[in-house]
Coordinates of C-alpha atoms in Angstrom, one line a residue:
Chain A
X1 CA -72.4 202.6 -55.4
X2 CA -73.0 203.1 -59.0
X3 CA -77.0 201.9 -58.8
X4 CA -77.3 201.8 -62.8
X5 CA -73.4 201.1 -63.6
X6 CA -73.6 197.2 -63.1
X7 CA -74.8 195.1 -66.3
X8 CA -77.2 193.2 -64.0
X9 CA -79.0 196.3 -62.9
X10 CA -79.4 197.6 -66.7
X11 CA -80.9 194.9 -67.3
X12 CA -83.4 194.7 -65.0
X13 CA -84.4 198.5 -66.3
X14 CA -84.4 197.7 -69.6
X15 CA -86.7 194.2 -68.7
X16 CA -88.7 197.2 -67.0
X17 CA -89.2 199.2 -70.2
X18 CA -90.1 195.8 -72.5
X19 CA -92.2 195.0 -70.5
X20 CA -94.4 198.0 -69.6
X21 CA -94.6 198.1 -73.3
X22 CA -95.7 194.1 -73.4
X23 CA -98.5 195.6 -70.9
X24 CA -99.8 198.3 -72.9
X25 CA -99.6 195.6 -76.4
X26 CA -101.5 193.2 -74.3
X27 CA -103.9 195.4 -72.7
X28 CA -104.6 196.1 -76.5
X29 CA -105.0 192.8 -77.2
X30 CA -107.3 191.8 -74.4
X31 CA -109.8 194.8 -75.2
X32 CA -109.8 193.2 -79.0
X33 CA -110.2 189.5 -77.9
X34 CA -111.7 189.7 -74.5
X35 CA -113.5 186.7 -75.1
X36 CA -110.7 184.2 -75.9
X37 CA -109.4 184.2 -72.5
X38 CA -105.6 182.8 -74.1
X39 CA -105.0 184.4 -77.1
X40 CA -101.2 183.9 -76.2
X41 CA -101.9 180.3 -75.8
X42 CA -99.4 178.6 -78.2
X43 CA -96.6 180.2 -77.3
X44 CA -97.8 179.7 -73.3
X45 CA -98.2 176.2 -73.7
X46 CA -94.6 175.8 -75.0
X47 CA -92.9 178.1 -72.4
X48 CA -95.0 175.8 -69.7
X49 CA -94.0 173.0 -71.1
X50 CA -90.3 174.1 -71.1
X51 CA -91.1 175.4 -67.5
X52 CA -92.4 171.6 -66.8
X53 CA -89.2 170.5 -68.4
X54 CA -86.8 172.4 -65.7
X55 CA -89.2 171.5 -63.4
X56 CA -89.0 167.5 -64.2
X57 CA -85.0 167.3 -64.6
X58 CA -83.5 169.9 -62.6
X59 CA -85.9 171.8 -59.8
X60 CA -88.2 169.2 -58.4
X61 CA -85.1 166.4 -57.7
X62 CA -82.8 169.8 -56.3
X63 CA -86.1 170.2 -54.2
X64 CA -86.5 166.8 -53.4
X65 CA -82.8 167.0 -51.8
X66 CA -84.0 169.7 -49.5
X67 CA -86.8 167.8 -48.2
X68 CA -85.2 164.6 -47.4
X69 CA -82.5 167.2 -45.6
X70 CA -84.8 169.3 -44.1
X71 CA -87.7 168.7 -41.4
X72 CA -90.9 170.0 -42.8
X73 CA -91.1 172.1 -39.5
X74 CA -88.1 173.7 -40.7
X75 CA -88.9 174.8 -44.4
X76 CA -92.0 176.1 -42.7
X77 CA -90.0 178.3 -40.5
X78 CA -87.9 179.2 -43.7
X79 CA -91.0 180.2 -45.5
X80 CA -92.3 182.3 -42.7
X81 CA -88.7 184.1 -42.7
X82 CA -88.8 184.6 -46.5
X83 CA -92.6 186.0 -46.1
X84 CA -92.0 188.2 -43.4
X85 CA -89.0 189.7 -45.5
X86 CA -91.4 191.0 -48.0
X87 CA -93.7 192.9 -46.1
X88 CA -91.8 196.1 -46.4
X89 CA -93.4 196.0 -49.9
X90 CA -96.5 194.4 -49.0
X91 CA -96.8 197.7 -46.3
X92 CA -95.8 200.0 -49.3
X93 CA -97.9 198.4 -51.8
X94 CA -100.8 198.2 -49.0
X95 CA -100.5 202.2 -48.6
X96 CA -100.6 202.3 -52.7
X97 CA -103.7 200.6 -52.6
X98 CA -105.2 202.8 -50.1
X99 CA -105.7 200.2 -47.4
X100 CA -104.0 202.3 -44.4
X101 CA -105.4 199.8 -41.3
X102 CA -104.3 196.7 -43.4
X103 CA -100.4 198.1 -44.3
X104 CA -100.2 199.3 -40.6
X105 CA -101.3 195.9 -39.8
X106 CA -98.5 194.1 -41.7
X107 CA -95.8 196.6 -41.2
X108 CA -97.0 195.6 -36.8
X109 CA -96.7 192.1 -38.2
X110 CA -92.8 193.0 -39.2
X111 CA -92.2 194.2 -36.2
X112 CA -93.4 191.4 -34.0
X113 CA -92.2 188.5 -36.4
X114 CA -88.7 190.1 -36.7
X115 CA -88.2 190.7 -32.5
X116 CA -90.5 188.3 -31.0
X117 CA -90.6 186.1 -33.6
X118 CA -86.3 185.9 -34.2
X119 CA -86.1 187.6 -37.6
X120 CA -88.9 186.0 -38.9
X121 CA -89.0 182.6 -38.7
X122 CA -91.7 182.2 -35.9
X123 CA -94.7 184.3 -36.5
X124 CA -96.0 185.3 -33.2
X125 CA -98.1 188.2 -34.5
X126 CA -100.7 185.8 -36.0
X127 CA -100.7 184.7 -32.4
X128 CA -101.7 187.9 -31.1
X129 CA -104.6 188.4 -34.0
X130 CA -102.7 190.1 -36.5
X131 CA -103.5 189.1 -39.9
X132 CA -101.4 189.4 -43.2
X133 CA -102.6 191.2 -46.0
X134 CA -100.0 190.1 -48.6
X135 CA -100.1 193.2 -50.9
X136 CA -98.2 192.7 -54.3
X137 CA -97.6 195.6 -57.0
X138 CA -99.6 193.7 -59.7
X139 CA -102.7 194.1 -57.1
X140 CA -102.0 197.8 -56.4
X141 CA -102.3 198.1 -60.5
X142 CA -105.2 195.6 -60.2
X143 CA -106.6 198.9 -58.0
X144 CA -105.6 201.4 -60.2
X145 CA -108.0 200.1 -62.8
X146 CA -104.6 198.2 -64.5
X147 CA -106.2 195.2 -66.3
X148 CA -104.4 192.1 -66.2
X149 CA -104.4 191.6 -69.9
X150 CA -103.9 188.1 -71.2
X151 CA -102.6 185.0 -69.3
X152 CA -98.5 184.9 -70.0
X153 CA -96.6 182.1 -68.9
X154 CA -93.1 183.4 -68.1
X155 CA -90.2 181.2 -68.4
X156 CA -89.3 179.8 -65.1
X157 CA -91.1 182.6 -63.4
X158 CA -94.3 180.2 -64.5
X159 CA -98.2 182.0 -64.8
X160 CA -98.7 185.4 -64.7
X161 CA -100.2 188.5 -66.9
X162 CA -98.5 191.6 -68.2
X163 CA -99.9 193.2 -64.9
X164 CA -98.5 191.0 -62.6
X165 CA -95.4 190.9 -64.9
X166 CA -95.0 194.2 -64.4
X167 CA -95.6 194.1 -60.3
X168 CA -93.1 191.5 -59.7
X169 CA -90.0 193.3 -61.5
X170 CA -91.3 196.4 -59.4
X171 CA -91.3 194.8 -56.0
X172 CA -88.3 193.5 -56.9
X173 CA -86.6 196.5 -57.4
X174 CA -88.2 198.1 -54.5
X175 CA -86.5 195.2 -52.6
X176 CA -83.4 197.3 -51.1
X177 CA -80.9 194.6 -50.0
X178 CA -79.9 193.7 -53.8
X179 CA -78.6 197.0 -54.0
X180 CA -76.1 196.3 -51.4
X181 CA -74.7 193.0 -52.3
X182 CA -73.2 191.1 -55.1
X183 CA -75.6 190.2 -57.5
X184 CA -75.0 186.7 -57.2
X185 CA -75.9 186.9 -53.4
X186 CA -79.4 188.3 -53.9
X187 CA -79.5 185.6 -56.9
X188 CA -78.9 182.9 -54.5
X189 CA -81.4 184.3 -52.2
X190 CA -84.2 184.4 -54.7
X191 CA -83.2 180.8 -55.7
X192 CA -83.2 179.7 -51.8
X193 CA -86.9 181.1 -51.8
X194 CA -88.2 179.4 -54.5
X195 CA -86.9 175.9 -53.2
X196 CA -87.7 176.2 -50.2
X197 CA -91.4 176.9 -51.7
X198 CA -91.0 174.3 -54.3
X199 CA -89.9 171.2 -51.7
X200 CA -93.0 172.2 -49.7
X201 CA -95.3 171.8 -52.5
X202 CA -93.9 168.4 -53.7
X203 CA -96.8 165.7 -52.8
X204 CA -99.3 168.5 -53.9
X205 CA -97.8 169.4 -57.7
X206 CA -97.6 165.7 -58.1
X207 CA -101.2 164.5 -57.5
X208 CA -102.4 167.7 -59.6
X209 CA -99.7 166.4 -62.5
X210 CA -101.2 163.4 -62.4
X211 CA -104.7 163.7 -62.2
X212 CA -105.4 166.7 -64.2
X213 CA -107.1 166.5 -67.6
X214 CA -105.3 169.2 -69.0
X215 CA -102.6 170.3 -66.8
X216 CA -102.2 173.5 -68.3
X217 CA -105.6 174.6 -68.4
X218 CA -105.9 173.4 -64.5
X219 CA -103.0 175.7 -63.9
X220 CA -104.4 178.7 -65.9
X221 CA -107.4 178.4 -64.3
X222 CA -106.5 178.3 -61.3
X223 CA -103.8 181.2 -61.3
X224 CA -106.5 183.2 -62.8
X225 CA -109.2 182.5 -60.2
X226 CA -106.6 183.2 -56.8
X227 CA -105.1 186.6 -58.1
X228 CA -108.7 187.6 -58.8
X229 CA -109.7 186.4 -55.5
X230 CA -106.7 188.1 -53.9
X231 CA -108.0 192.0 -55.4
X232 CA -111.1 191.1 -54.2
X233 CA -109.4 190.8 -50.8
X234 CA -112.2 188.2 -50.0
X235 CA -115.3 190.3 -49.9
X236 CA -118.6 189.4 -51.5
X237 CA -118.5 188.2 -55.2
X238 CA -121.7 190.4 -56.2
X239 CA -121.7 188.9 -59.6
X240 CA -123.2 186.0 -57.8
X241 CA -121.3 183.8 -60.6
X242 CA -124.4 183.7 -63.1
X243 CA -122.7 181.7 -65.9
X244 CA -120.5 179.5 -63.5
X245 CA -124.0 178.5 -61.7
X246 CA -126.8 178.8 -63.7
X247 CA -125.9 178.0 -67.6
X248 CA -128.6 177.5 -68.6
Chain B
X1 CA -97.6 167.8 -69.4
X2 CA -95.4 164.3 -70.2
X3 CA -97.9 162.4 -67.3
X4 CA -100.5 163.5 -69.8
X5 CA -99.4 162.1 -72.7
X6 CA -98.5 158.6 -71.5
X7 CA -100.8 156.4 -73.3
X8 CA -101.6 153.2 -70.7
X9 CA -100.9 149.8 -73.1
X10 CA -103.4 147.9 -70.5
X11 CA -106.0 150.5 -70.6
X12 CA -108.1 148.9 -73.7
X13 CA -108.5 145.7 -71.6
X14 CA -109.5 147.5 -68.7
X15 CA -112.0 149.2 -70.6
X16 CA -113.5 146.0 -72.6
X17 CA -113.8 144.0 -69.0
X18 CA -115.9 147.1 -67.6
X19 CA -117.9 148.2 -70.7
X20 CA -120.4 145.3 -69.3
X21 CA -120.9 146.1 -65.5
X22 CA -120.6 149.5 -66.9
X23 CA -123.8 149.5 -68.9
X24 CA -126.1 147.9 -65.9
X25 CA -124.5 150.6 -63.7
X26 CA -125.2 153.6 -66.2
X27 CA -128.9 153.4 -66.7
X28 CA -129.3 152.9 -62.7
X29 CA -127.3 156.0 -62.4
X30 CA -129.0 157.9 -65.3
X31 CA -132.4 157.1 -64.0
X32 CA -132.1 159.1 -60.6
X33 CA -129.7 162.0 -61.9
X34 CA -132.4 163.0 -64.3
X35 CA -135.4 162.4 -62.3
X36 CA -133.7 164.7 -59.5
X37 CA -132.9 167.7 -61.8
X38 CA -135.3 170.3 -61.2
X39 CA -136.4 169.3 -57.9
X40 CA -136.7 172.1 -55.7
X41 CA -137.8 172.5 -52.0
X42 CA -138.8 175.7 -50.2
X43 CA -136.1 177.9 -49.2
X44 CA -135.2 177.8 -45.4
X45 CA -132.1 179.8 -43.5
X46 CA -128.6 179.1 -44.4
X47 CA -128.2 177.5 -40.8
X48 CA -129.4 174.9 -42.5
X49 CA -126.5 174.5 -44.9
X50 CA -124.4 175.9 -42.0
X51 CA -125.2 172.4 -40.4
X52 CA -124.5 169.9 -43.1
X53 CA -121.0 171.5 -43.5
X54 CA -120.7 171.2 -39.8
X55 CA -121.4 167.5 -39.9
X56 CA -119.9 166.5 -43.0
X57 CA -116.7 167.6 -42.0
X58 CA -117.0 166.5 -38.1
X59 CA -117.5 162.7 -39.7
X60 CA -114.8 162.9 -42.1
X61 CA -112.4 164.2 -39.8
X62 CA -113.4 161.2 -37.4
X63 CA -112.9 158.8 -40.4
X64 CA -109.4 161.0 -40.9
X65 CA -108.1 160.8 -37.7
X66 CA -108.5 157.0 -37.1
X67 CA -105.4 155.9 -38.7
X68 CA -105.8 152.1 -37.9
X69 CA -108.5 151.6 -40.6
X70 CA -107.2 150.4 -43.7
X71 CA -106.9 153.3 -46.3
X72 CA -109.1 151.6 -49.2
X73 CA -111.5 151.4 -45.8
X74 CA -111.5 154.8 -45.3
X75 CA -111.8 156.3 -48.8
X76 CA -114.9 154.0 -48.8
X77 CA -116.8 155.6 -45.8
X78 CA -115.5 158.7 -47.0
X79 CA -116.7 158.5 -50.3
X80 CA -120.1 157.5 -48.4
X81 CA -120.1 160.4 -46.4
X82 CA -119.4 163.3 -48.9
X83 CA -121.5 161.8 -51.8
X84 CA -124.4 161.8 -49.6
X85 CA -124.1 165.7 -49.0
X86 CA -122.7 166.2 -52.6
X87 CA -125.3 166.2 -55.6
X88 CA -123.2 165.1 -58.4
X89 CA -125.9 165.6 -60.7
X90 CA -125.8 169.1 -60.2
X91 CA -122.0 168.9 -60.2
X92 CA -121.3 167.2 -63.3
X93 CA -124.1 169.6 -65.4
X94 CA -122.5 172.6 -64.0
X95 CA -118.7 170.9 -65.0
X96 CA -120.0 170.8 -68.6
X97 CA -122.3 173.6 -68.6
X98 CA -123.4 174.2 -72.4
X99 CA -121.4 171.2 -74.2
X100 CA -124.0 169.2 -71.8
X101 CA -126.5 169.4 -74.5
X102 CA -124.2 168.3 -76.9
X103 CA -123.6 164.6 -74.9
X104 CA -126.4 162.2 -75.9
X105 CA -128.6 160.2 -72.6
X106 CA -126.0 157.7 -72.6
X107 CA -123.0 159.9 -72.7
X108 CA -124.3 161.8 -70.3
X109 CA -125.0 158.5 -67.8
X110 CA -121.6 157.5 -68.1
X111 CA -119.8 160.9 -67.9
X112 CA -121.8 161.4 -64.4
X113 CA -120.4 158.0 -63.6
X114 CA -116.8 158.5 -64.8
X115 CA -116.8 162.1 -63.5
X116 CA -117.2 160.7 -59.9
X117 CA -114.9 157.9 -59.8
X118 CA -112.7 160.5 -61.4
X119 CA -113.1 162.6 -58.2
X120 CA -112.6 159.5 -56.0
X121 CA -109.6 159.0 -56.8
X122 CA -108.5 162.2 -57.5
X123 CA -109.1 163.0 -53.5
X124 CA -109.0 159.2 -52.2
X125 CA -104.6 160.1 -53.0
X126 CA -104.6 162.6 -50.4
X127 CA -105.9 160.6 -47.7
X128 CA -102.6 159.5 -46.8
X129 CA -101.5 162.8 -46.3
X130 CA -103.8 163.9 -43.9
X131 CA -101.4 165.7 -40.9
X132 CA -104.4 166.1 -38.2
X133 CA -105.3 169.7 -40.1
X134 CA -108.6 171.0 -38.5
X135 CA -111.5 173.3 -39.9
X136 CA -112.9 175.7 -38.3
X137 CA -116.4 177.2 -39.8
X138 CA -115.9 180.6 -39.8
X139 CA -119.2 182.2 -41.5
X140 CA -121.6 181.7 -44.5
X141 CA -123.8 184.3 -46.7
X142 CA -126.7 183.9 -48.7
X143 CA -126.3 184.5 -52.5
X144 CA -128.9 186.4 -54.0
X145 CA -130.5 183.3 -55.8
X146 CA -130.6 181.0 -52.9
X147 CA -127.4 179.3 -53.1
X148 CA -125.8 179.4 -49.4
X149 CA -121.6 179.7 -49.3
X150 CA -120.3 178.1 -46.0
X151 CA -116.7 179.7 -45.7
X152 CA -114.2 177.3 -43.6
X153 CA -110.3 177.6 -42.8
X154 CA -108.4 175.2 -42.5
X155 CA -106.1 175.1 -38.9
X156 CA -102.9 173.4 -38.8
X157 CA -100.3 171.6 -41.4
X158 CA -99.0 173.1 -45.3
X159 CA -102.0 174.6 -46.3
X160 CA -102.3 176.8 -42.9
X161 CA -104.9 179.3 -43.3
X162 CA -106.3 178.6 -46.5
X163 CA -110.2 179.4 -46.9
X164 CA -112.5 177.2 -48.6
X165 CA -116.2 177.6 -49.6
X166 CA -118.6 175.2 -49.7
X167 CA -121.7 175.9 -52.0
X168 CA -124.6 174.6 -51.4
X169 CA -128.3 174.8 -53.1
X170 CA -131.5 173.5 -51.4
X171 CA -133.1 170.6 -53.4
X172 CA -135.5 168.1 -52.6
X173 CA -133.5 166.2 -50.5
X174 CA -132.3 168.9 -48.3
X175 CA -128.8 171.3 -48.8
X176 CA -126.4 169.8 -51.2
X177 CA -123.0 170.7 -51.6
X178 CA -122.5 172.1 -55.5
X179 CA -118.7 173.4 -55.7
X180 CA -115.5 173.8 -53.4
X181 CA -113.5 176.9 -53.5
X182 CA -110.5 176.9 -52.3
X183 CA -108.8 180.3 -52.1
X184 CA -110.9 181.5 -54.8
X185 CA -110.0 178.5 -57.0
X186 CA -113.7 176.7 -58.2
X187 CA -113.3 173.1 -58.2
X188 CA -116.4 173.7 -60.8
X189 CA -114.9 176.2 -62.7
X190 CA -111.6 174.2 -62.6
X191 CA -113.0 170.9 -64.1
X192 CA -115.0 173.4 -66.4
X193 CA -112.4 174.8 -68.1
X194 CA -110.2 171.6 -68.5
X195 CA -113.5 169.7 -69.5
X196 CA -114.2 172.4 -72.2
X197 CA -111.0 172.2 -74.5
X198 CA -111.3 168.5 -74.3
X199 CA -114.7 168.9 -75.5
X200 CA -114.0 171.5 -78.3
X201 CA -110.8 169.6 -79.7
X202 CA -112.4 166.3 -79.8
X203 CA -116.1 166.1 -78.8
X204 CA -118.1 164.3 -76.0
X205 CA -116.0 161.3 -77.1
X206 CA -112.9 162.6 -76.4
X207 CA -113.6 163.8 -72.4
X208 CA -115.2 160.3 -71.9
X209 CA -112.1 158.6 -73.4
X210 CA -109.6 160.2 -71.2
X211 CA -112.0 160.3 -67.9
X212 CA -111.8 156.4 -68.3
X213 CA -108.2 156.7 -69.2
X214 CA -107.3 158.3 -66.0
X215 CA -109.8 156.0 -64.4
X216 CA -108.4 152.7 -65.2
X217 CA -104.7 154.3 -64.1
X218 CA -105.8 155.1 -60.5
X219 CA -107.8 151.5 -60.0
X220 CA -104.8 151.0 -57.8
X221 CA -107.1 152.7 -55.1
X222 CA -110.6 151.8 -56.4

């Protein structure tokens, strides 16, 4: 094994580096235009609208394929398999964040869903009370004080931040099996995941195409308000949403 | 983004056919949204609140479940069922938030107006798709200005597990439902922020314009 030999894997370090420095820019940025919510937003609406592109001509009919193959029970079973494979990171990240109870939760969750549960792809644990905490890297910097700095849409990757930009390339290289195989292998994996997700969500994207006002905004929106919601871990909002409730 | 920028060739037509019914329908509807903003009762318990959720979602469910009924049927009693526990009113004010002042009486008559049929169809589409999910109420807390948030999850089919949060604030008429969360994501905040470009790039006009734009292209279901 030469870990920083093959092309792919320099890249992915060097994605590392331009991006950490994208996150301190746009941390910058945000503290000097905290107000305008999208200051990137020109250059996000035309990555989304590329995004929307790829979505329109090539993913959505690939995922449309899968569906008419598959039984909806099965992509669900798929999806569980896919989840449970990440909570190695959502136990380490869990442990980052200094939630010991809630990684030792997941990591029990592992270890029923990948006996019990045949590697995954029936989840028993939630059976037995055990809840999932699903603990990303752009949360444990979300703990750290990180801001998220301003929305970014990536391409294909679709909404994010520089935080969360930064937490997905470092889960994914805390992800150990892509060291081991071919990088086209782990590529084809990441590409199976995202289908699968993708032909689940079919009926749903569509009526939200359609009936938004402003698609993009809808989407912004609402990526912003769930990864919020996700750091809060659900507890009280104390903020008691003044200006969403009472503008007046 | 493309679905956005289809312009409907038949949407003028629809538009000159309902300006009439439309204007005998807008001063009904502007008389009673204005005369209820305000309106205030005294505070009671959020078991209260608890309870409306409880049966708003115990008749829809019924009206969900009986899959004989016609769907244009069941959208109807549905539509009878939330909007009674819903204050719209509220709704549509908080949707617009400051650019509210900036709509004249009779924009603001027919935005209420548009706004709902807007959300009619917009959830009347996923009837069809309803794959005997449950809800289970699973607690509710008092925010510290009265408003009550029922938390629910939902049991069963793709969106497995997902919380949503009813608001509700005690008016005249009893607990009314004033925002949906669902996993964090405010169905107020949402419309908000779509609502507020519209309004910014092309006025009070502008939002009207495409609410009935998007209107006349779901009549299929109306």
């Amino acid at each position: 094994m030469k870990p920083w030999g093959d092309p792919a894997r320099r890249m992915r370090l060097i994605a590392l580096v331009v991006i950490a420095a994208a996150l301190g820019a746009g941390v910058a940025w945000a503290d000097a235009d905290a107000d305008a919510g999208d200051p990137w937003e020109t250059m996000n609406r035309g990555i989304f609208r590329f995004n929307e592109g790829a979505d329109r001509w090539v993913i959505e009919p690939i995922a449309k394929g899968v569906d008419f193959v598959m039984p909806d029970p099965v992509e669900r079973a798929i999806r569980k398999f896919f989840v449970n494979s990440m909570i190695p990171i959502h136990f380490l990240n869990g442990l980052l964040q200094f939630k010991p109870l809630a990684a030792f939760e997941d990591l029990a969750r592992f270890v029923v869903n990948t006996t019990i549960g045949v590697a995954g792809f029936f989840d028993p644990a939630s059976y037995f009370g055990l809840e999932e905490h699903q603990e990303d890297f752009g949360q444990t910097l979300g703990v750290w004080g990180v801001p998220p700095g301003p929305y970014l849409v990536l391409p294909l990757m679709g909404p994010s931040n520089p935080r969360d930009t930064v937490g997905l390339i470092a889960d994914s290289a805390a992800l150990v099996y892509p060291y081991f195989v071919p990088f086209y292998v782990s590529a084809s994996i990441g590409v199976g995941r995202q289908l699968n997700r993708r032909s689940l969500a079919l009926d749903e994207i569509a009526a939200q195409r359609e009936e938004a006002l402003d698609y993009y905004v809808a989407v912004r929106n609402a990526y912003t308000s769930y990864r919020e919601n996700q750091l809060r871990d659900r507890e009280e909002d104390e903020s008691d949403g003044d200006d969403l409730y009472y503008p007046d | 983004m493309a679905m956005i920028s289809i312009t409907r060739t038949d949407f003028r037509t629809h538009r000159v056919l309902r300006s009439a019914r439309t204007a005998t329908a807008v001063l009904v509807a502007a008389v009673s949204c204005l005369a209820a903003a305000g309106a205030r009762a005294a505070t009671e318990s959020g078991a209260g609140a608890r309870a409306v959720i409880a049966e708003t979602v115990e008749e829809v469910l019924a009206v969900l479940r009986d899959k004989s009924v016609p769907t244009e049927d069941r959208i109807r009693s549905i539509e009878e069922i939330v909007y009674g526990r819903f204050d719209l009113c509220v709704m549509s004010r908080l949707v617009l938030a400051r650019n509210w002042k900036r709509f004249s009486e009779e924009q603001k008559a027919e935005y209420v107006k548009e706004f709902k049929r807007y959300l009619t169809n917009s959830y009347g589409s996923r009837i069809e798709r309803y794959d005997q999910q449950e809800v289970e109420i699973i607690g509710e807390r008092e925010e510290p200005r009265g408003d009550v948030v029922v938390q629910t999850k939902i049991m069963g089919g793709e969106f497995e597990g997902a919380v949503v949060e009813y608001r509700l604030r005690n008016r005249a008429e009893g607990w009314r439902v004033i925002d949906v969360v669902i996993e964090g994501i405010s169905m107020v905040s949402n419309y908000r922020d779509q609502f507020k470009s519209i309004v910014s790039s092309g006025g009070p006009e502008l939002l009207l314009e495409k609410l009935r734009q998007k209107n006349a292209a779901g009549m299929a279901i109306d």
